[in-house]
Amino acid sequence: MKRIAYMLLTMAVMTACTRKASVSSSATQKDNLYQFSVDLTKVENDKLEVTLIAPKISSDEITYFLPKIVPGTYANYDFGRFVSDFKAYNANGEVLSVEKPDVNSWTIKNAQSLSKITYKVDDTWDSPEIKGEKIFEPAGSDIDANKKFAVNTFCFFGYFEGMKKVPYQISFTKPTGFYGATSMNFASTTATKDVFEAANYMDLSDAPILYTQPDTTVLKIGGADILVSVFSPNKEANSKEIAANINSLLNAQKEYLGGKLPIQKYAFLIVLSDNPNLMSYGALEHSYSSFYYLPEGTSQELSQTVKDVASHEFFHIVTPLSIHSEEIGDFDYNKPKMSKHLWLYEGLTEYAAGHMQIKYGLIEMPQYLDMLRQKMTTMKMMNDKVPFTEMSLGVLDKYKNQYMNVYNKGALIGLCLDIKLRQLSDGKYGTQTLMRDLAKTYGKTQSFKDNELFDKITSLTYPQIGDFFAKYVDGPEALPLSETLQLVGIEYLPEATIKKISLGGISLGFNAQTKRIKIGNISKVNEFGKKMGYQLNDEIVSLNGQAFDIQKAQHILDEYNNNTKEGDIVTMEVARKNSEGKEEIIKLSSPAMVVDVTEKNVLKLVDNPTTAQLKLRKDWLSTEK
């Protein structure tokens, strides 16, 4: 999920009803250039002032926009609501008349005389008084004076109507010792100021910047420089360790993409949060970078979470960077038209992120099957009767509550398509090859027409693939999961009784006051739970030595379920009130037990696979090119 800079302007403006004043500036107005500046050393009430020396305007009036929506978010965020004190000036420092048609636009009168615009921007992470839809942190901004500045450029900088393709120059004055981590190249940099340039608004908005005291590491992989920048408030994690953790992942992705990366530079911008109320986290993809907002933890504790998120976001260097529709290639930030191919942008990207990990040995088959099972379970909780293309087109409004299915059904579309392609080609052609062929057919500067993509893919592959799209992506039929997985020797059972490591038959809840996960129900406690000695409302402090806080609990439970063997000693610390009402830390322990449980969407390798099943499974998961 979906992934600059300016010349410092020092301006003196004097206005009076009887006297004109000229604008003095270190930048002069140019015909075909936006010149923005921001001073990060001057934060007032968590706001920063943005100054624009405008390009020449030829019309009587012009409308300036901040985005309503940006690529990769699939939500109407209305970034204009964080702007205040918007003013426009002519070259003499006189204030021009400005009207505000809606929350994201400002119409300036007498625009031929426009010289300068100023306005203040509030951050999105910490502005509860600003009403509207909550902005996912990786898509927003944070202004934390002298600590960090999370700069998603579309939060700060806009464009004039009809002028998105005009070049940009952005200047930041920065605190002493700060570094601006970004995928962009510096036009110039000093100890106090950075200048970036972008060819157009699409490139500018696609390049976030993280300003902090530097903690960066650069990896060289597949002909590209990979920058890892980390802000850890309590210094629990660092970029060197996180870079080492994702090094094998990125090398595997390089091989998955054909041995060379289609980029020269990429940036992982990672902000960790010690907010005890953190309930959601993740990342937003860009063409050459990705911005992460994750719970504070050590590099080791974050390792699998970073890998899981990064494996998806990094693959966006293929789509939409090299493969995208006209709706994405010339994105309308204020009157967006959605593409019907979210199965491609997010679904196939999510599939590749998991397929790559099993293919290159980063995870084992049980973990991969569990990954697929979770996606099947979530898909069946959504509206599976709506054609995926129809859902994609209506994802901003009518089908907004179905959006998360792009990562579930979308990935399963990728799974079925990949196995079908390999069956038809005797194992020689899959979605990896298809994506390379589409990237060669289109590329960064050429968009496909939304209604022509299925025909193009069919012409590159087989007639049966056109039938697949018509039935399962453009049509309402349920995905052929059972028959598809049988081709590679995997049995799909809608419901089955299986043996599984038990946590004790307990249900978990949450204590909002202590911010701990608690034992919320013991009515179905089993033998293992009784031996552990659970009591109702016990609050879990640690499991097998790992701190069991809300941010890390799911990962710890997944690790427990996947790695614990029958008879292993399970240890848990719980906070429990004694008879006097005082909290005590109690240590619980018992050998692990396996129990019979009934589960839905069970996947398992068939007991006696045929030669054909084994061959296709090998072709599907083989690293041979």
XYZ file of C-alpha atoms in Angstrom:
625
model
C 0.000 0.000 0.000
C 0.259 1.344 -1.716
C 4.765 5.054 -1.317
C 11.201 17.138 -3.037
C 11.938 19.552 -1.817
C 12.352 23.263 -1.864
C 14.242 26.435 -2.026
C 14.181 28.407 1.178
C 12.369 31.677 0.651
C 12.996 34.604 2.984
C 10.212 37.027 2.409
C 9.229 40.414 3.806
C 5.713 41.512 3.105
C 4.317 44.900 4.080
C 0.716 45.712 3.405
C -1.268 48.881 4.091
C -4.388 50.391 2.621
C -2.529 53.470 1.373
C 0.831 52.023 0.514
C 2.188 49.242 -1.737
C 5.104 47.084 -0.674
C 7.290 44.901 -2.868
C 8.149 41.261 -2.211
C 11.779 40.593 -1.348
C 12.801 36.973 -1.780
C 15.804 34.724 -2.249
C 13.767 33.082 -5.026
C 12.252 34.865 -8.004
C 9.078 33.923 -9.809
C 9.693 31.687 -12.817
C 7.358 30.922 -15.681
C 7.299 27.152 -15.371
C 8.336 26.139 -11.851
C 6.746 25.674 -8.434
C 9.153 26.915 -5.740
C 8.117 25.726 -2.284
C 9.866 26.270 1.039
C 9.313 24.980 4.583
C 11.296 25.845 7.717
C 11.318 22.822 10.031
C 12.957 24.898 12.791
C 9.864 27.093 13.115
C 7.063 24.942 14.493
C 4.134 26.806 16.045
C 1.297 24.905 17.712
C 2.331 21.731 15.855
C 2.015 23.568 12.544
C 4.480 24.440 9.790
C 4.166 27.298 7.329
C 4.449 26.492 3.642
C 5.518 29.202 1.184
C 5.109 28.927 -2.575
C 6.663 31.229 -5.150
C 4.171 30.460 -7.883
C 4.761 29.721 -11.547
C 3.357 32.322 -13.944
C -0.419 32.139 -14.269
C -2.140 33.301 -17.471
C -5.806 33.039 -16.442
C -7.956 35.559 -14.567
C -8.428 33.096 -11.735
C -6.775 29.826 -10.750
C -7.657 27.085 -8.278
C -5.022 25.570 -5.995
C -5.635 22.034 -4.739
C -4.477 19.725 -2.013
C -5.506 16.105 -2.657
C -8.798 14.557 -1.676
C -7.232 11.123 -2.185
C -3.806 9.775 -3.115
C -2.834 6.530 -4.886
C -2.618 3.455 -2.698
C -5.014 4.692 0.011
C -8.459 4.015 -1.517
C -10.086 6.457 0.931
C -11.236 10.075 0.736
C -8.885 11.734 3.221
C -9.392 15.440 2.321
C -5.898 16.694 3.126
C -7.082 20.281 2.672
C -8.816 20.177 6.056
C -5.389 20.382 7.738
C -4.585 23.717 6.045
C -5.243 27.117 7.665
C -4.365 30.796 7.130
C -4.246 30.459 3.344
C -3.164 33.749 1.716
C -2.186 34.796 -1.804
C -0.074 37.863 -2.712
C 0.948 39.782 -5.803
C 4.501 40.981 -6.440
C 3.849 44.174 -4.439
C 2.824 42.235 -1.365
C -0.874 43.021 -1.757
C -3.301 40.338 -0.637
C -5.352 38.814 -3.447
C -8.969 37.716 -3.062
C -9.374 33.986 -2.377
C -12.550 31.917 -2.354
C -12.851 28.380 -0.971
C -15.144 26.194 -3.121
C -14.587 23.116 -0.947
C -12.341 21.686 1.737
C -9.460 20.887 -0.646
C -9.394 23.910 -2.975
C -8.745 27.664 -2.992
C -9.695 29.850 -5.976
C -7.492 32.931 -6.383
C -8.781 36.047 -8.169
C -6.602 38.305 -10.381
C -4.370 35.266 -10.780
C -2.170 36.825 -13.507
C -0.645 38.960 -10.745
C -0.117 36.032 -8.328
C 3.413 35.913 -6.939
C 3.284 34.056 -3.656
C 1.068 31.807 -1.540
C 1.467 31.033 2.168
C -0.484 28.695 4.440
C -0.047 26.658 7.594
C -0.293 22.872 7.764
C -1.295 20.875 10.835
C -0.135 17.278 11.228
C -2.556 14.400 10.750
C -1.172 12.149 13.496
C -2.061 14.459 16.351
C -4.973 16.721 15.437
C -8.069 15.229 17.106
C -9.903 18.536 16.829
C -9.945 18.280 13.020
C -13.033 16.286 12.126
C -13.271 13.752 9.327
C -12.023 10.292 8.432
C -8.980 9.167 10.383
C -5.919 9.180 8.157
C -3.865 6.003 8.200
C -0.549 7.109 9.710
C 1.706 5.998 6.820
C -0.407 8.231 4.545
C -0.290 11.231 6.876
C 2.148 13.603 8.533
C 3.739 14.163 11.905
C 5.229 17.438 13.128
C 7.205 16.683 16.281
C 9.558 19.635 16.826
C 13.231 18.703 17.118
C 12.365 14.976 17.139
C 10.899 13.896 13.815
C 9.006 15.155 10.806
C 7.040 12.585 8.831
C 6.530 14.359 5.502
C 4.171 12.740 3.074
C 4.545 15.447 0.480
C 0.890 15.496 -0.563
C 0.013 16.609 2.995
C 2.002 19.822 2.510
C 2.193 20.644 -1.186
C -0.470 21.043 -3.832
C -0.918 21.999 -7.458
C -2.790 24.474 -9.637
C -5.626 23.253 -11.810
C -4.275 22.027 -15.147
C -0.662 22.352 -13.951
C 0.193 18.978 -12.370
C 2.959 18.418 -14.925
C 4.895 21.615 -14.118
C 8.261 20.952 -12.360
C 8.687 21.392 -8.600
C 11.542 22.676 -6.449
C 11.224 22.120 -2.702
C 13.457 23.593 -0.003
C 13.590 22.531 3.654
C 15.422 24.432 6.374
C 16.214 21.735 8.931
C 17.328 21.471 12.572
C 21.010 20.904 13.285
C 22.044 17.311 12.709
C 18.839 16.269 10.930
C 18.800 14.159 7.781
C 16.018 13.863 5.215
C 15.666 10.202 4.294
C 13.850 9.782 0.977
C 14.016 8.004 -2.356
C 14.587 11.330 -4.115
C 18.010 12.610 -5.013
C 19.173 15.841 -3.415
C 19.464 18.779 -5.818
C 21.651 20.359 -3.135
C 22.252 19.895 0.571
C 24.036 21.729 3.384
C 24.068 21.402 7.161
C 20.962 23.600 7.371
C 19.075 23.248 4.089
C 18.050 20.586 1.567
C 16.707 21.211 -1.919
C 14.873 18.581 -3.943
C 13.428 18.682 -7.439
C 10.581 16.725 -9.006
C 9.512 16.635 -12.648
C 5.797 16.939 -11.816
C 3.228 16.585 -9.038
C 2.879 12.826 -9.572
C 6.589 12.329 -8.855
C 6.536 14.744 -5.920
C 3.538 13.163 -4.218
C 5.107 9.732 -4.714
C 8.152 10.541 -2.562
C 7.774 10.853 1.236
C 10.575 12.223 3.421
C 11.469 11.333 7.000
C 13.445 14.047 8.805
C 15.159 12.845 12.004
C 18.551 12.544 13.615
C 19.932 9.983 11.167
C 19.778 6.257 11.787
C 20.268 4.914 8.283
C 21.823 1.924 6.554
C 22.277 1.368 2.827
C 22.148 -2.080 1.206
C 23.289 -2.725 -2.362
C 21.004 -5.307 -3.954
C 20.276 -6.143 -7.577
C 21.972 -3.000 -8.905
C 20.026 -0.714 -6.533
C 20.851 1.258 -3.393
C 18.341 0.310 -0.682
C 18.118 2.916 2.105
C 16.723 1.850 5.489
C 15.902 4.749 7.824
C 14.519 4.116 11.319
C 13.105 6.343 14.046
C 12.851 4.403 17.317
C 11.734 6.676 20.185
C 13.368 4.517 22.852
C 16.267 3.308 20.675
C 15.039 -0.292 20.923
C 15.576 -0.936 17.212
C 18.095 0.397 14.725
C 18.475 0.522 10.971
C 21.545 -1.737 10.835
C 19.736 -4.647 12.503
C 16.494 -4.150 10.560
C 18.448 -3.925 7.300
C 20.197 -7.188 8.183
C 16.801 -8.789 8.902
C 15.324 -7.835 5.529
C 18.493 -8.413 3.504
C 17.583 -12.045 2.723
C 14.029 -10.970 1.895
C 15.190 -8.340 -0.600
C 17.664 -10.718 -2.219
C 14.868 -13.257 -2.617
C 12.653 -10.583 -4.160
C 15.468 -9.663 -6.526
C 15.626 -13.264 -7.710
C 11.828 -13.451 -7.920
C 11.916 -10.412 -10.223
C 14.506 -11.991 -12.525
C 17.841 -11.277 -10.815
C 17.878 -7.494 -11.144
C 15.726 -4.767 -9.628
C 13.992 -2.313 -12.010
C 15.070 0.667 -9.868
C 18.284 2.458 -8.908
C 17.269 3.621 -5.426
C 14.638 2.607 -2.884
C 13.900 3.854 0.641
C 12.321 2.081 3.603
C 11.160 4.856 5.955
C 10.248 3.292 9.306
C 8.712 5.143 12.251
C 8.185 3.148 15.445
C 5.622 4.252 18.001
C 5.558 3.737 21.786
C 1.950 4.925 21.957
C 0.285 2.506 24.418
C -3.043 3.011 22.629
C -1.689 1.994 19.221
C -4.372 -0.177 17.634
C -3.427 -0.149 13.947
C -0.208 -0.057 12.011
C 1.151 -0.858 8.567
C 2.685 0.823 5.552
C 1.930 2.784 2.397
C 3.663 1.921 -0.857
C 5.228 4.312 -3.328
C 7.075 3.641 -6.580
C 10.541 3.990 -5.051
C 9.873 3.887 -1.312
C 7.487 2.759 1.402
C 6.534 4.455 4.654
C 6.024 2.314 7.785
C 4.295 3.016 11.084
C 4.887 0.129 13.495
C 4.868 -0.540 17.253
C 8.093 0.110 19.142
C 10.124 -3.029 19.725
C 13.537 -4.532 19.251
C 14.765 -5.319 15.774
C 14.299 -9.023 16.516
C 10.741 -8.556 17.786
C 9.889 -6.541 14.671
C 11.680 -8.886 12.293
C 8.736 -10.939 11.004
C 6.323 -7.993 11.019
C 8.722 -5.902 8.937
C 9.289 -8.832 6.576
C 5.574 -9.478 6.150
C 4.804 -5.834 5.399
C 7.947 -5.100 3.401
C 7.529 -8.165 1.193
C 4.237 -6.698 -0.032
C 5.199 -3.025 -0.260
C 8.496 -3.627 -2.045
C 6.761 -5.526 -4.852
C 4.937 -2.329 -5.764
C 8.077 -1.423 -7.709
C 6.454 -3.625 -10.366
C 2.866 -2.475 -10.101
C 1.824 0.274 -10.267
C 5.320 1.597 -11.149
C 5.684 -0.360 -14.399
C 2.145 -1.671 -14.890
C -0.816 0.668 -14.384
C -4.010 1.856 -15.990
C -4.732 5.364 -17.247
C -6.630 6.043 -14.014
C -3.386 5.533 -12.085
C -0.927 6.895 -14.650
C -2.687 10.291 -14.724
C -4.259 10.163 -11.288
C -6.941 12.729 -10.480
C -6.261 13.648 -6.851
C -9.530 15.519 -6.357
C -12.040 13.751 -8.616
C -10.581 10.252 -8.588
C -11.716 7.560 -10.974
C -10.923 4.091 -9.725
C -9.448 1.308 -11.840
C -11.215 -2.050 -11.849
C -7.914 -3.890 -11.490
C -7.260 -3.895 -7.742
C -6.770 -7.664 -8.186
C -3.566 -6.672 -10.017
C -2.279 -3.729 -7.946
C -2.898 -5.135 -4.487
C -4.080 -8.729 -4.948
C -1.305 -10.038 -7.173
C 1.239 -8.011 -5.181
C 0.036 -9.662 -1.953
C 0.174 -13.092 -3.604
C 3.737 -12.511 -4.822
C 4.788 -11.390 -1.322
C 3.816 -14.775 0.141
C 4.744 -16.928 -2.862
C 8.231 -15.448 -2.898
C 8.769 -16.350 0.780
C 7.833 -20.030 0.375
C 9.644 -20.294 -2.956
C 12.954 -19.019 -1.575
C 12.820 -20.814 1.774
C 12.026 -17.843 4.009
C 9.002 -19.715 5.399
C 8.056 -23.389 5.465
C 5.015 -25.043 3.877
C 2.883 -25.189 7.091
C 3.308 -21.448 7.580
C 2.464 -20.753 3.934
C -0.638 -22.940 4.039
C -1.739 -21.131 7.188
C -1.229 -17.820 5.369
C -3.507 -19.007 2.540
C -6.044 -20.395 5.006
C -6.328 -17.046 6.798
C -7.003 -15.332 3.476
C -9.714 -17.875 2.614
C -11.362 -17.416 6.005
C -11.391 -13.635 5.694
C -12.626 -13.793 2.097
C -15.617 -15.872 3.155
C -16.508 -13.226 5.743
C -16.771 -10.633 2.951
C -19.311 -10.308 0.120
C -17.980 -12.912 -2.294
C -20.914 -12.505 -4.680
C -19.772 -9.127 -6.025
C -17.483 -9.380 -9.084
C -14.020 -8.247 -8.054
C -13.819 -5.666 -10.837
C -17.134 -4.145 -9.735
C -15.914 -3.960 -6.132
C -12.720 -2.240 -7.308
C -14.616 0.447 -9.195
C -16.823 1.161 -6.177
C -14.198 0.852 -3.458
C -14.440 4.531 -2.432
C -18.148 4.466 -1.719
C -20.546 1.593 -2.446
C -18.064 -1.172 -1.602
C -15.849 0.718 0.845
C -16.414 -1.924 3.536
C -15.128 -4.608 1.125
C -11.725 -3.023 0.554
C -9.740 -5.402 2.774
C -10.762 -8.240 0.467
C -8.183 -7.022 -2.067
C -5.512 -8.535 0.192
C -7.479 -11.754 0.656
C -9.554 -12.678 -2.382
C -7.174 -10.600 -4.500
C -4.226 -12.732 -3.385
C -6.227 -15.931 -3.937
C -7.020 -14.771 -7.484
C -3.249 -14.534 -7.936
C -2.802 -18.051 -6.520
C -5.372 -19.593 -8.868
C -4.065 -17.641 -11.869
C -0.472 -18.670 -11.207
C -1.248 -22.393 -10.857
C -3.558 -22.309 -13.912
C -0.855 -20.668 -16.019
C 1.715 -23.227 -14.898
C -0.666 -26.096 -15.682
C -1.285 -24.768 -19.203
C 2.409 -24.147 -19.876
C 3.745 -27.418 -18.456
C 5.225 -25.430 -15.566
C 7.178 -22.967 -17.710
C 5.026 -19.837 -17.324
C 3.431 -18.275 -14.239
C 2.467 -14.904 -12.821
C 6.137 -13.984 -12.338
C 6.683 -14.235 -16.088
C 3.367 -12.567 -16.820
C 4.304 -9.523 -14.744
C 7.631 -9.215 -16.546
C 5.884 -9.425 -19.916
C 3.349 -6.767 -18.896
C 6.134 -4.501 -17.618
C 7.886 -4.811 -20.999
C 4.615 -4.180 -22.845
C 3.781 -1.037 -20.864
C 6.292 0.485 -18.420
C 6.453 3.575 -16.216
C 5.378 6.064 -18.904
C 2.734 4.012 -20.757
C -0.635 3.184 -19.204
C -3.036 0.464 -20.269
C -6.734 1.048 -20.903
C -8.786 -0.411 -18.078
C -11.153 -2.330 -20.353
C -8.368 -3.846 -22.464
C -6.137 -5.493 -19.854
C -7.873 -8.875 -19.729
C -7.678 -9.167 -23.518
C -3.983 -8.207 -23.469
C -3.176 -10.843 -20.827
C -5.153 -13.455 -22.775
C -3.198 -12.633 -25.943
C 0.075 -13.033 -24.025
C -0.991 -16.366 -22.511
C -3.871 -18.757 -23.326
C -7.573 -18.515 -24.269
C -8.454 -20.352 -21.038
C -7.080 -17.396 -19.057
C -9.672 -15.149 -20.678
C -12.334 -17.579 -19.472
C -10.794 -17.489 -15.980
C -11.075 -13.677 -15.810
C -14.612 -13.702 -17.192
C -15.833 -16.191 -14.583
C -13.904 -15.381 -11.432
C -12.681 -11.757 -11.638
C -15.062 -9.941 -13.964
C -17.855 -12.346 -13.019
C -19.490 -13.498 -9.749
C -18.418 -17.139 -9.641
C -16.556 -18.359 -6.534
C -12.857 -19.068 -7.059
C -12.098 -22.717 -7.948
C -9.886 -23.176 -4.888
C -10.407 -26.907 -4.362
C -9.740 -27.994 -7.948
C -6.850 -25.556 -8.344
C -5.040 -26.662 -5.184
C -5.576 -30.320 -6.080
C -3.412 -29.709 -9.153
C -0.405 -29.140 -6.830
C -1.313 -31.878 -4.327
C -2.970 -29.723 -1.675
C -6.301 -30.790 -0.219
C -8.832 -28.099 0.622
C -11.403 -29.020 3.269
C -14.171 -26.490 3.985
C -14.325 -27.920 7.527
C -12.257 -30.549 9.333
C -11.201 -31.779 12.772
C -7.475 -31.366 13.222
C -4.922 -31.741 15.988
C -3.530 -28.433 17.196
C -1.381 -27.023 19.977
C -3.724 -25.525 22.569
C -3.557 -22.303 24.529
C -6.068 -23.784 26.942
C -9.519 -23.243 25.474
C -9.669 -19.698 26.803
C -11.017 -16.554 25.146
C -9.018 -13.343 25.235
C -10.199 -9.828 25.951
C -8.649 -6.430 26.583
C -8.418 -4.191 29.649
C -8.534 -0.631 28.316
C -7.294 0.790 31.623
C -4.141 -1.312 31.977
C -3.695 -1.756 28.198
C -3.210 -5.489 28.701
C -4.756 -8.522 27.028
C -6.728 -10.492 29.578
C -8.377 -13.895 29.912
C -11.966 -12.942 29.205
C -13.704 -16.334 29.308
C -12.771 -19.709 30.835
C -16.095 -21.491 30.364
C -14.539 -23.790 27.744
C -11.153 -24.230 29.425
C -9.571 -27.602 28.556
C -7.177 -29.879 30.400
C -4.131 -27.833 29.431
C -5.808 -24.622 30.618
C -6.651 -26.253 33.949
C -3.048 -27.397 34.412
C -1.817 -23.901 33.637
C -4.113 -22.591 36.380
C -5.772 -19.753 34.489
C -8.222 -17.557 36.332
C -10.833 -15.227 34.864
C -9.466 -11.706 34.249
C -5.828 -12.761 34.530
C -3.882 -10.223 32.466
C -1.143 -11.758 30.323
C 2.229 -10.117 30.890
C 4.410 -12.537 28.917
C 4.224 -15.816 26.996
C 7.347 -17.970 26.817
C 9.444 -14.993 27.853
C 8.065 -12.544 25.278
C 6.278 -9.395 26.480
C 2.628 -9.887 25.518
C 1.498 -6.362 24.668
C -1.263 -5.494 22.227
C 1.087 -4.581 19.385
C 2.959 -7.895 19.377
C 0.346 -10.353 20.642
C -0.792 -11.744 17.280
C 2.768 -12.387 16.140
C 3.594 -14.120 19.436
C 0.469 -16.291 19.192
C 1.274 -17.212 15.579
C 4.787 -18.169 16.664
C 3.362 -20.227 19.550
C 0.936 -22.111 17.288
C 3.503 -22.785 14.555
C 6.571 -23.666 16.651
C 5.359 -25.272 19.893
C 5.591 -29.064 20.080
C 3.623 -31.376 22.370
C 5.468 -31.674 25.674
C 7.344 -28.375 25.356
C 7.204 -26.403 28.597
C 4.888 -23.407 28.219
C 5.456 -20.498 30.605
C 3.197 -17.511 31.140
C 3.304 -14.565 33.493
C -0.045 -13.066 34.455
C -1.032 -10.068 36.541
C -3.611 -11.175 39.122
C -5.338 -9.396 42.006
C -4.821 -11.067 45.398
C -7.399 -11.227 48.183
C -6.458 -7.716 49.248
C -7.006 -6.346 45.747
C -3.302 -5.794 45.104
C -1.787 -6.872 41.795
C 0.731 -9.692 41.821
C 2.715 -11.274 38.988
C 2.011 -15.010 38.936
C 4.082 -17.495 36.952
C 2.118 -20.299 35.257
C 3.665 -23.332 33.570
C 2.699 -26.698 32.056
C 3.808 -29.052 29.250
C 2.137 -28.176 25.949
C -0.800 -30.306 24.832
C -2.298 -31.136 21.432
C -6.098 -31.151 21.203
C -8.714 -31.921 18.546
C -10.332 -28.772 17.150
C -12.830 -28.193 14.354
C -11.649 -25.576 11.894
C -12.846 -24.163 8.613
C -10.837 -23.863 5.387
C -8.271 -26.488 6.281
C -5.366 -27.021 3.883
C -3.075 -30.024 3.962
C -0.766 -31.849 1.609
C -2.428 -34.918 0.100
C -1.152 -38.200 1.524
C -0.251 -39.881 -1.773
C 0.327 -37.216 -4.447
C 0.484 -38.280 -8.074
C 3.523 -37.729 -10.274
C 1.676 -34.937 -12.064
C 0.801 -33.201 -8.783
C 4.388 -33.389 -7.541
C 5.747 -32.037 -10.827
C 3.369 -29.074 -10.925
C 4.017 -28.334 -7.235
C 7.737 -28.303 -7.945
C 7.248 -26.065 -10.968
C 5.088 -23.742 -8.857
C 7.600 -23.501 -5.992
C 10.910 -24.169 -7.738
C 13.577 -21.454 -7.792
C 14.836 -22.651 -11.150
C 14.420 -19.997 -13.856
